[in-house]
Short mmCIF file of C-alpha atoms and ligand atoms in Angstrom, two decimals:
data_model
loop_
_atom_site.label_atom_id
_atom_site.label_comp_id
_atom_site.label_asym_id
_atom_site.label_seq_id
_atom_site.Cartn_x
_atom_site.Cartn_y
_atom_site.Cartn_z
CA MET G 63 4.10 -15.46 24.91
CA ASN G 64 4.61 -11.71 24.69
CA TYR G 65 7.17 -9.94 22.51
CA GLU G 66 9.49 -9.19 25.48
CA GLU G 67 9.75 -12.93 26.19
CA CYS G 68 10.28 -13.55 22.52
CA ILE G 69 13.28 -11.20 22.48
CA GLU G 70 14.86 -13.09 25.39
CA LEU G 71 14.32 -16.41 23.62
CA ALA G 72 15.73 -15.03 20.37
CA ARG G 73 18.99 -13.76 21.89
CA PRO G 74 20.87 -17.10 22.07
CA ARG G 75 19.54 -18.16 18.65
CA ILE G 76 19.83 -15.06 16.50
CA GLY G 77 23.59 -15.13 15.78
CA LYS G 78 26.57 -12.97 16.66
CA TYR G 79 25.67 -9.77 14.79
CA CYS G 80 22.13 -9.00 16.01
CA LYS G 81 21.90 -8.24 19.74
CA ALA G 82 18.10 -8.76 19.85
CA CYS G 83 17.81 -5.35 21.50
CA LYS G 84 14.69 -4.39 23.43
CA GLU G 85 14.32 -1.49 21.00
CA CYS G 86 15.54 -2.26 17.47
CA ASN G 87 16.98 1.19 16.70
CA GLY G 88 20.07 0.45 14.59
CA LYS G 89 22.54 1.44 17.33
CA ALA G 90 24.02 -1.88 18.46
CA CYS G 91 24.38 -3.30 14.93
CA GLY G 92 25.63 0.04 13.47
CA ASN G 93 27.33 -0.66 10.16
CA GLN G 94 27.68 -4.42 10.70
CA ILE G 95 27.08 -6.17 7.36
CA PRO G 96 27.01 -9.22 7.23
CA GLY G 97 24.50 -8.67 10.00
CA PRO G 98 21.44 -6.42 10.24
CA GLY G 99 23.40 -3.14 10.18
CA ALA G 100 23.53 -0.30 7.66
CA LYS G 101 26.05 0.68 4.96
CA GLY G 102 28.90 3.17 5.38
CA ILE G 103 29.01 4.88 8.76
CA GLY G 104 25.76 3.11 9.60
CA ASP G 105 23.62 6.00 10.80
CA THR G 106 20.78 5.86 8.23
CA ALA G 107 18.96 3.09 10.10
CA ILE G 108 19.37 5.07 13.34
CA ARG G 109 18.00 8.19 11.64
CA ASN G 110 15.02 6.21 10.30
CA TYR G 111 14.17 5.20 13.87
CA ASP G 112 14.85 8.62 15.44
CA LYS G 113 12.76 10.65 12.99
CA TRP G 114 9.56 8.77 13.80
CA LYS G 115 10.16 9.64 17.44
CA GLU G 116 10.40 13.37 16.64
CA ILE G 117 6.82 13.30 15.32
CA ARG G 118 4.31 13.49 18.14
CA VAL G 119 0.63 12.57 18.09
CA ASN G 120 -2.25 14.93 18.89
CA MET G 121 -4.42 13.56 21.68
CA ASP G 122 -8.17 14.17 21.47
CA THR G 123 -10.51 12.20 23.69
CA ILE G 124 -13.53 14.43 23.18
CA ALA G 125 -14.93 11.89 20.79
CA GLU G 126 -17.34 8.97 20.66
CA ASN G 127 -16.25 6.09 22.94
CA GLY G 128 -16.74 3.32 20.38
CA PRO G 129 -14.56 0.56 18.91
CA VAL G 130 -11.90 1.48 16.36
CA ASN G 131 -11.67 -0.15 12.97
CA THR G 132 -8.06 -0.91 11.99
CA SER G 133 -8.86 -2.96 8.91
CA LEU G 134 -7.31 -2.19 5.54
CA GLU G 135 -8.49 -3.10 2.05
CA LEU G 136 -5.67 -3.45 -0.41
CA PHE G 137 -5.70 -4.87 -3.93
CA GLY G 138 -8.97 -6.72 -3.30
CA LYS G 139 -7.90 -8.27 0.04
CA LYS G 140 -8.91 -7.31 3.52
CA PHE G 141 -6.31 -7.14 6.31
CA ARG G 142 -6.75 -6.79 10.04
CA TYR G 143 -4.14 -4.03 10.34
CA PRO G 144 -2.38 -1.57 8.01
CA PHE G 145 1.08 -3.06 8.49
CA PHE G 146 3.00 -5.89 6.86
CA ALA G 147 6.12 -7.93 7.61
CA GLY G 148 9.02 -6.82 5.42
CA PRO G 149 11.26 -8.96 3.23
CA VAL G 150 14.52 -10.11 4.81
CA GLY G 151 16.88 -12.28 2.76
CA ALA G 152 19.92 -14.40 3.66
CA VAL G 153 18.81 -14.76 7.30
CA ASN G 154 21.35 -17.50 7.98
CA LEU G 155 24.15 -15.12 6.91
CA HIS G 156 22.92 -11.98 8.68
CA TYR G 157 21.37 -13.72 11.71
CA GLY G 158 21.70 -17.22 13.19
CA ASP G 159 21.96 -20.41 11.15
CA CYS G 160 19.26 -22.29 13.07
CA LEU G 161 16.97 -20.97 10.31
CA ASN G 162 17.53 -20.35 6.62
CA ASP G 163 15.47 -18.32 4.12
CA ILE G 164 13.30 -21.32 3.36
CA SER G 165 12.36 -22.19 6.96
CA TYR G 166 12.16 -18.49 7.91
CA ASN G 167 9.74 -17.58 5.10
CA ASP G 168 7.70 -20.71 5.77
CA ILE G 169 7.03 -19.60 9.35
CA LEU G 170 6.66 -15.89 8.56
CA VAL G 171 4.28 -16.19 5.60
CA SER G 172 1.94 -18.73 7.20
CA SER G 173 1.83 -16.95 10.58
CA CYS G 174 1.24 -13.49 9.13
CA ALA G 175 -1.60 -14.85 6.97
CA GLU G 176 -3.07 -16.69 9.97
CA PHE G 177 -3.05 -13.57 12.16
CA GLY G 178 -4.58 -11.20 9.64
CA ILE G 179 -1.70 -9.46 7.86
CA ALA G 180 0.71 -10.56 5.10
CA ALA G 181 4.46 -10.92 4.68
CA PHE G 182 6.78 -9.80 1.92
CA THR G 183 9.45 -12.41 1.16
CA GLY G 184 13.00 -11.75 0.00
CA ASP G 185 14.86 -13.13 -3.00
CA GLY G 186 18.32 -14.68 -2.92
CA MET G 187 21.42 -15.65 -4.83
CA ASP G 188 20.20 -19.20 -4.31
CA GLY G 189 17.32 -19.76 -6.74
CA ASN G 190 15.65 -22.15 -4.29
CA VAL G 191 14.78 -19.23 -2.00
CA MET G 192 12.23 -17.81 -4.45
CA VAL G 193 10.94 -21.31 -5.22
CA ALA G 194 10.26 -22.00 -1.54
CA ALA G 195 8.92 -18.50 -0.79
CA THR G 196 6.39 -18.71 -3.60
CA GLN G 197 5.38 -22.21 -2.44
CA ALA G 198 4.80 -20.84 1.07
CA ILE G 199 2.69 -18.02 -0.40
CA HIS G 200 0.68 -20.51 -2.45
CA LYS G 201 0.00 -22.53 0.72
CA ALA G 202 -1.21 -19.29 2.36
CA LYS G 203 -3.73 -18.85 -0.48
CA GLY G 204 -1.72 -16.11 -2.16
CA LEU G 205 -1.46 -13.99 1.00
CA GLY G 206 2.13 -12.91 0.61
CA ILE G 207 4.21 -10.60 -1.56
CA PRO G 208 7.29 -12.06 -3.25
CA THR G 209 9.97 -9.38 -3.69
CA VAL G 210 12.06 -10.02 -6.78
CA LYS G 211 15.57 -8.55 -7.01
CA PRO G 212 16.34 -6.32 -10.03
CA TRP G 213 18.04 -9.09 -12.04
CA ASN G 214 18.33 -9.06 -15.83
CA MET G 215 15.06 -9.50 -17.74
CA GLU G 216 15.61 -13.17 -18.52
CA THR G 217 15.98 -14.03 -14.82
CA ILE G 218 13.05 -11.79 -13.85
CA ARG G 219 10.80 -13.64 -16.33
CA LYS G 220 11.73 -16.98 -14.74
CA LYS G 221 11.06 -15.63 -11.24
CA MET G 222 7.71 -14.20 -12.40
CA GLU G 223 6.62 -17.68 -13.52
CA LEU G 224 7.04 -18.79 -9.90
CA VAL G 225 5.15 -15.70 -8.73
CA HIS G 226 2.22 -16.45 -11.07
CA ALA G 227 2.04 -20.05 -9.86
CA SER G 228 1.89 -18.84 -6.25
CA GLU G 229 -1.19 -16.70 -6.98
CA ALA G 230 0.40 -13.98 -4.83
CA PHE G 231 -2.02 -11.05 -4.50
CA ALA G 232 0.81 -8.60 -5.33
CA VAL G 233 4.47 -8.67 -6.29
CA ALA G 234 7.30 -6.29 -5.48
CA MET G 235 10.77 -5.42 -6.76
CA ASP G 236 13.39 -3.84 -4.51
CA VAL G 237 14.99 -1.64 -7.17
CA ASP G 238 17.28 -0.16 -4.54
CA ALA G 239 18.99 -3.56 -4.16
CA ALA G 240 21.20 -2.17 -6.94
CA GLY G 241 23.24 -0.83 -4.01
CA LEU G 242 23.78 -4.13 -2.22
CA PRO G 243 27.50 -4.93 -2.25
CA PHE G 244 26.89 -8.65 -2.73
CA LEU G 245 24.84 -8.15 -5.91
CA LYS G 246 27.64 -6.29 -7.67
CA ASN G 247 29.42 -8.37 -10.34
CA PHE G 248 27.11 -11.29 -9.70
CA GLU G 249 25.78 -13.68 -12.36
CA PRO G 250 22.97 -13.27 -13.42
CA PRO G 251 23.58 -9.52 -13.39
CA ALA G 252 21.42 -7.21 -11.26
CA GLY G 253 21.25 -3.45 -10.84
CA SER G 254 19.38 -0.23 -11.55
CA LYS G 255 16.39 -0.31 -13.90
CA THR G 256 15.26 2.39 -16.35
CA VAL G 257 11.59 3.45 -16.53
CA GLU G 258 11.27 1.38 -19.72
CA GLU G 259 12.80 -1.69 -18.10
CA LEU G 260 10.56 -1.32 -15.05
CA HIS G 261 7.59 -1.01 -17.39
CA GLU G 262 8.54 -4.40 -18.85
CA VAL G 263 8.70 -5.86 -15.34
CA ALA G 264 5.29 -4.37 -14.44
CA LYS G 265 3.82 -6.04 -17.54
CA GLU G 266 5.35 -9.40 -16.55
CA ALA G 267 4.08 -9.10 -12.97
CA GLY G 268 0.51 -10.26 -13.64
CA ALA G 269 -0.53 -8.84 -10.23
CA PRO G 270 -0.41 -5.39 -8.62
CA PHE G 271 3.23 -4.32 -8.92
CA ILE G 272 5.04 -2.59 -6.05
CA VAL G 273 8.31 -0.72 -6.52
CA LYS G 274 10.28 -0.86 -3.28
CA GLY G 275 13.04 1.63 -2.58
CA VAL G 276 11.74 5.09 -3.54
CA MET G 277 13.09 8.10 -1.62
CA THR G 278 12.23 11.12 -3.81
CA VAL G 279 9.22 12.68 -5.54
CA LYS G 280 11.09 12.22 -8.83
CA GLY G 281 11.58 8.51 -8.13
CA ALA G 282 7.90 8.09 -7.24
CA LEU G 283 6.81 9.75 -10.48
CA LYS G 284 9.17 7.50 -12.47
CA ALA G 285 7.68 4.42 -10.77
CA LYS G 286 4.22 5.70 -11.69
CA GLU G 287 5.27 6.26 -15.30
CA ALA G 288 6.56 2.67 -15.35
CA GLY G 289 3.09 1.46 -14.41
CA ALA G 290 3.62 0.62 -10.72
CA ASP G 291 0.48 0.19 -8.63
CA ALA G 292 2.32 1.04 -5.42
CA ILE G 293 5.66 2.17 -4.07
CA VAL G 294 7.50 1.50 -0.85
CA VAL G 295 9.13 4.64 0.50
CA SER G 296 12.24 2.91 1.76
CA ASN G 297 16.02 3.26 1.96
CA HIS G 298 16.36 -0.51 2.57
CA GLY G 299 17.03 0.18 6.24
CA GLY G 300 20.20 2.08 5.33
CA ARG G 301 21.77 -0.97 3.70
CA VAL G 302 22.13 0.28 0.12
CA LEU G 303 23.33 3.91 0.36
CA ASP G 304 24.96 5.76 3.23
CA GLN G 305 23.66 9.23 4.27
CA CYS G 306 20.09 8.98 2.95
CA PRO G 307 17.44 11.00 4.75
CA ALA G 308 15.06 9.08 6.98
CA THR G 309 11.89 7.77 5.34
CA ALA G 310 9.76 9.81 7.80
CA GLU G 311 11.45 12.95 6.40
CA VAL G 312 10.53 12.34 2.74
CA LEU G 313 7.17 10.55 3.03
CA ALA G 314 4.78 13.52 3.17
CA ASP G 315 6.16 15.24 0.04
CA ILE G 316 6.07 11.96 -1.90
CA ALA G 317 2.50 11.21 -0.76
CA LYS G 318 1.38 14.70 -1.81
CA ALA G 319 2.93 14.33 -5.27
CA VAL G 320 1.47 10.84 -5.76
CA ASP G 321 -1.92 12.18 -4.64
CA GLY G 322 -3.68 8.82 -4.44
CA SER G 323 -2.59 7.63 -7.91
CA MET G 324 -0.58 4.74 -6.40
CA LYS G 325 -0.71 3.03 -3.01
CA ILE G 326 2.09 4.01 -0.66
CA PHE G 327 3.89 1.78 1.81
CA VAL G 328 6.70 3.03 4.02
CA ASP G 329 9.37 1.24 6.06
CA GLY G 330 12.46 2.02 8.09
CA GLY G 331 12.55 2.13 11.89
CA ILE G 332 8.79 1.72 12.40
CA ARG G 333 8.67 0.00 15.79
CA SER G 334 5.25 0.62 17.35
CA GLY G 335 1.60 0.98 16.53
CA THR G 336 2.04 4.68 17.24
CA ASP G 337 4.71 4.84 14.51
CA VAL G 338 2.28 3.08 12.14
CA PHE G 339 -0.30 5.75 13.02
CA LYS G 340 2.25 8.51 12.23
CA ALA G 341 3.08 6.87 8.89
CA LEU G 342 -0.58 6.92 7.91
CA ALA G 343 -0.91 10.53 9.08
CA LEU G 344 1.95 11.46 6.74
CA GLY G 345 0.13 9.90 3.79
CA ALA G 346 1.06 6.20 3.70
CA ASP G 347 -1.63 3.57 3.11
CA ALA G 348 0.32 0.99 5.10
CA ALA G 349 3.58 0.47 6.97
CA ILE G 350 6.16 -2.32 6.68
CA ILE G 351 8.24 -3.60 9.59
CA ALA G 352 11.22 -5.83 8.79
CA ARG G 353 13.94 -6.47 11.42
CA PRO G 354 11.68 -7.01 14.49
CA PHE G 355 9.82 -9.79 12.66
CA VAL G 356 13.15 -11.62 12.43
CA THR G 357 13.42 -11.48 16.22
CA ALA G 358 9.81 -12.67 16.46
CA VAL G 359 10.45 -15.70 14.25
CA TYR G 360 13.83 -16.64 15.80
CA GLY G 361 12.48 -16.24 19.32
CA GLY G 362 9.00 -17.65 19.11
CA GLY G 363 8.22 -18.97 15.62
CA ARG G 364 4.48 -18.80 14.92
CA GLU G 365 3.69 -17.65 18.49
CA GLY G 366 6.35 -14.95 18.28
CA VAL G 367 4.77 -13.57 15.11
CA GLU G 368 1.35 -13.64 16.75
CA ALA G 369 2.72 -11.79 19.81
CA TYR G 370 4.38 -9.12 17.68
CA ILE G 371 1.33 -8.52 15.49
CA SER G 372 -0.92 -8.19 18.53
CA LYS G 373 1.57 -5.81 20.22
CA ILE G 374 1.76 -3.45 17.21
CA GLY G 375 -1.98 -3.81 16.47
CA GLY G 376 -2.91 -3.10 20.11
CA GLU G 377 -0.74 0.01 20.19
CA LEU G 378 -2.32 1.24 16.96
CA GLU G 379 -5.83 0.72 18.37
CA ASP G 380 -4.90 2.58 21.54
CA THR G 381 -3.36 5.49 19.63
CA MET G 382 -6.41 5.77 17.37
CA LYS G 383 -8.74 5.80 20.36
CA MET G 384 -6.68 8.41 22.19
CA CYS G 385 -6.48 10.63 19.11
CA GLY G 386 -10.22 10.52 18.52
CA VAL G 387 -10.27 8.60 15.24
CA SER G 388 -12.37 5.53 14.59
CA ASP G 389 -11.02 4.28 11.26
CA LEU G 390 -7.90 4.53 9.13
CA ALA G 391 -9.33 7.12 6.72
CA GLU G 392 -9.62 9.54 9.63
CA ILE G 393 -5.87 9.42 10.31
CA THR G 394 -4.69 12.63 8.64
CA GLU G 395 -1.90 15.16 9.06
CA GLU G 396 -4.08 16.91 11.65
CA CYS G 397 -3.46 13.96 13.97
CA ILE G 398 0.28 14.68 14.32
CA TRP G 399 2.42 17.47 15.70
CA LYS G 400 5.80 18.30 14.21
CA ASN G 401 8.35 20.64 15.71
C1 FMN R 565 19.37 -8.57 7.00
C2 FMN R 565 18.42 -7.85 6.09
C3 FMN R 565 18.09 -8.42 4.88
C4 FMN R 565 17.19 -7.76 4.02
N1 FMN R 565 16.83 -8.35 2.85
C5 FMN R 565 15.94 -7.74 2.02
C6 FMN R 565 15.53 -8.35 0.81
O1 FMN R 565 15.91 -9.48 0.50
N2 FMN R 565 14.65 -7.68 0.02
C7 FMN R 565 14.20 -6.44 0.34
O2 FMN R 565 13.42 -5.85 -0.41
N3 FMN R 565 14.57 -5.83 1.50
C8 FMN R 565 15.43 -6.45 2.33
N4 FMN R 565 15.80 -5.85 3.50
C9 FMN R 565 15.28 -4.50 3.82
C10 FMN R 565 14.00 -4.56 4.63
O3 FMN R 565 12.95 -5.16 3.92
C11 FMN R 565 13.53 -3.14 5.04
O4 FMN R 565 13.38 -2.35 3.88
C12 FMN R 565 14.53 -2.45 5.97
O5 FMN R 565 15.13 -3.35 6.86
C13 FMN R 565 13.87 -1.31 6.77
O6 FMN R 565 12.87 -1.76 7.63
P1 FMN R 565 13.16 -2.01 9.21
O7 FMN R 565 13.83 -0.79 9.74
O8 FMN R 565 11.79 -2.24 9.79
O9 FMN R 565 14.06 -3.20 9.32
C14 FMN R 565 16.67 -6.49 4.39
C15 FMN R 565 17.00 -5.94 5.62
C16 FMN R 565 17.86 -6.61 6.48
C17 FMN R 565 18.20 -6.00 7.81
#
């Protein structure tokens, strides 16, 4: 199966909101929530996608004609490629109900681990989602990253017990979920976290702690002060605040300010191995791709995930070769051209 076939197979299964577009660029879903769209006028996801396309890559084939090494070492684990599957929660609400968060994460976590990368899992209003996600991660020998919502401390502690039992190699919190309409006025309460509160969470984590949802240098430095080991430069695919800049627009300044003191992931509209290459050139250690993995799982299950990973990985290898670099450390700002 290739990813094109997977998209065709996904279309009748993926529900009424997602159109399983050939290019997942935020246009057809617009501001459709429930559904995979963005908040407000719905153009932040589109901007995320478009801004990667404005960055061009510098070709250089006057170089050694050898194999390229795409492998990444992160928090003591080795991965085949520098990209991960992003967390997506409430799939039966936003996509089709032939899967739910439990069956979705089961397929995603095991397939990503099998094919050399790892998946982040989402958290849900239903406590069983985190229970099942952490069980799936445990089955995958800890190769997965549970993403805990910014609940109150008591709830976070309970979720962290599940995380510890899963032996997950890292754990994340999507602090920007404070902006999700459905989390407002919910019990247990969830919302923004102060540096001190995040510090508490980092201490509870018991594994490298990743703060997801940072869009400014100031935010990155606050995450660092809180003791984060990594951040995800992310605007949650436009779903938490209308009119954010694209992640490609803020990444380089954040990476420069962080200056290697934390690992940096980035997500939002990354749709090809060439985009992954650009993300690394702007200073990220790894990229995260979320929505297209949903299409992969709905369309092809384990085989769909395999097809998608090999598509993105193959494009990355090709771009590296054509830009004259042989491993990830050689992908620097010199490899890209910006207008
Ligand atoms: C339907 C849907 C549900 C999501 N659920 C979560 C979630 O539970 N936790 C989280 O951290 N991010 C969640 N996200 C955000 C994604 O992880 C990611 O940050 C965002 O979609 C941008 O990446 P993309 O453009 O590759 O999709 C969700 C996104 C979508 C579309």
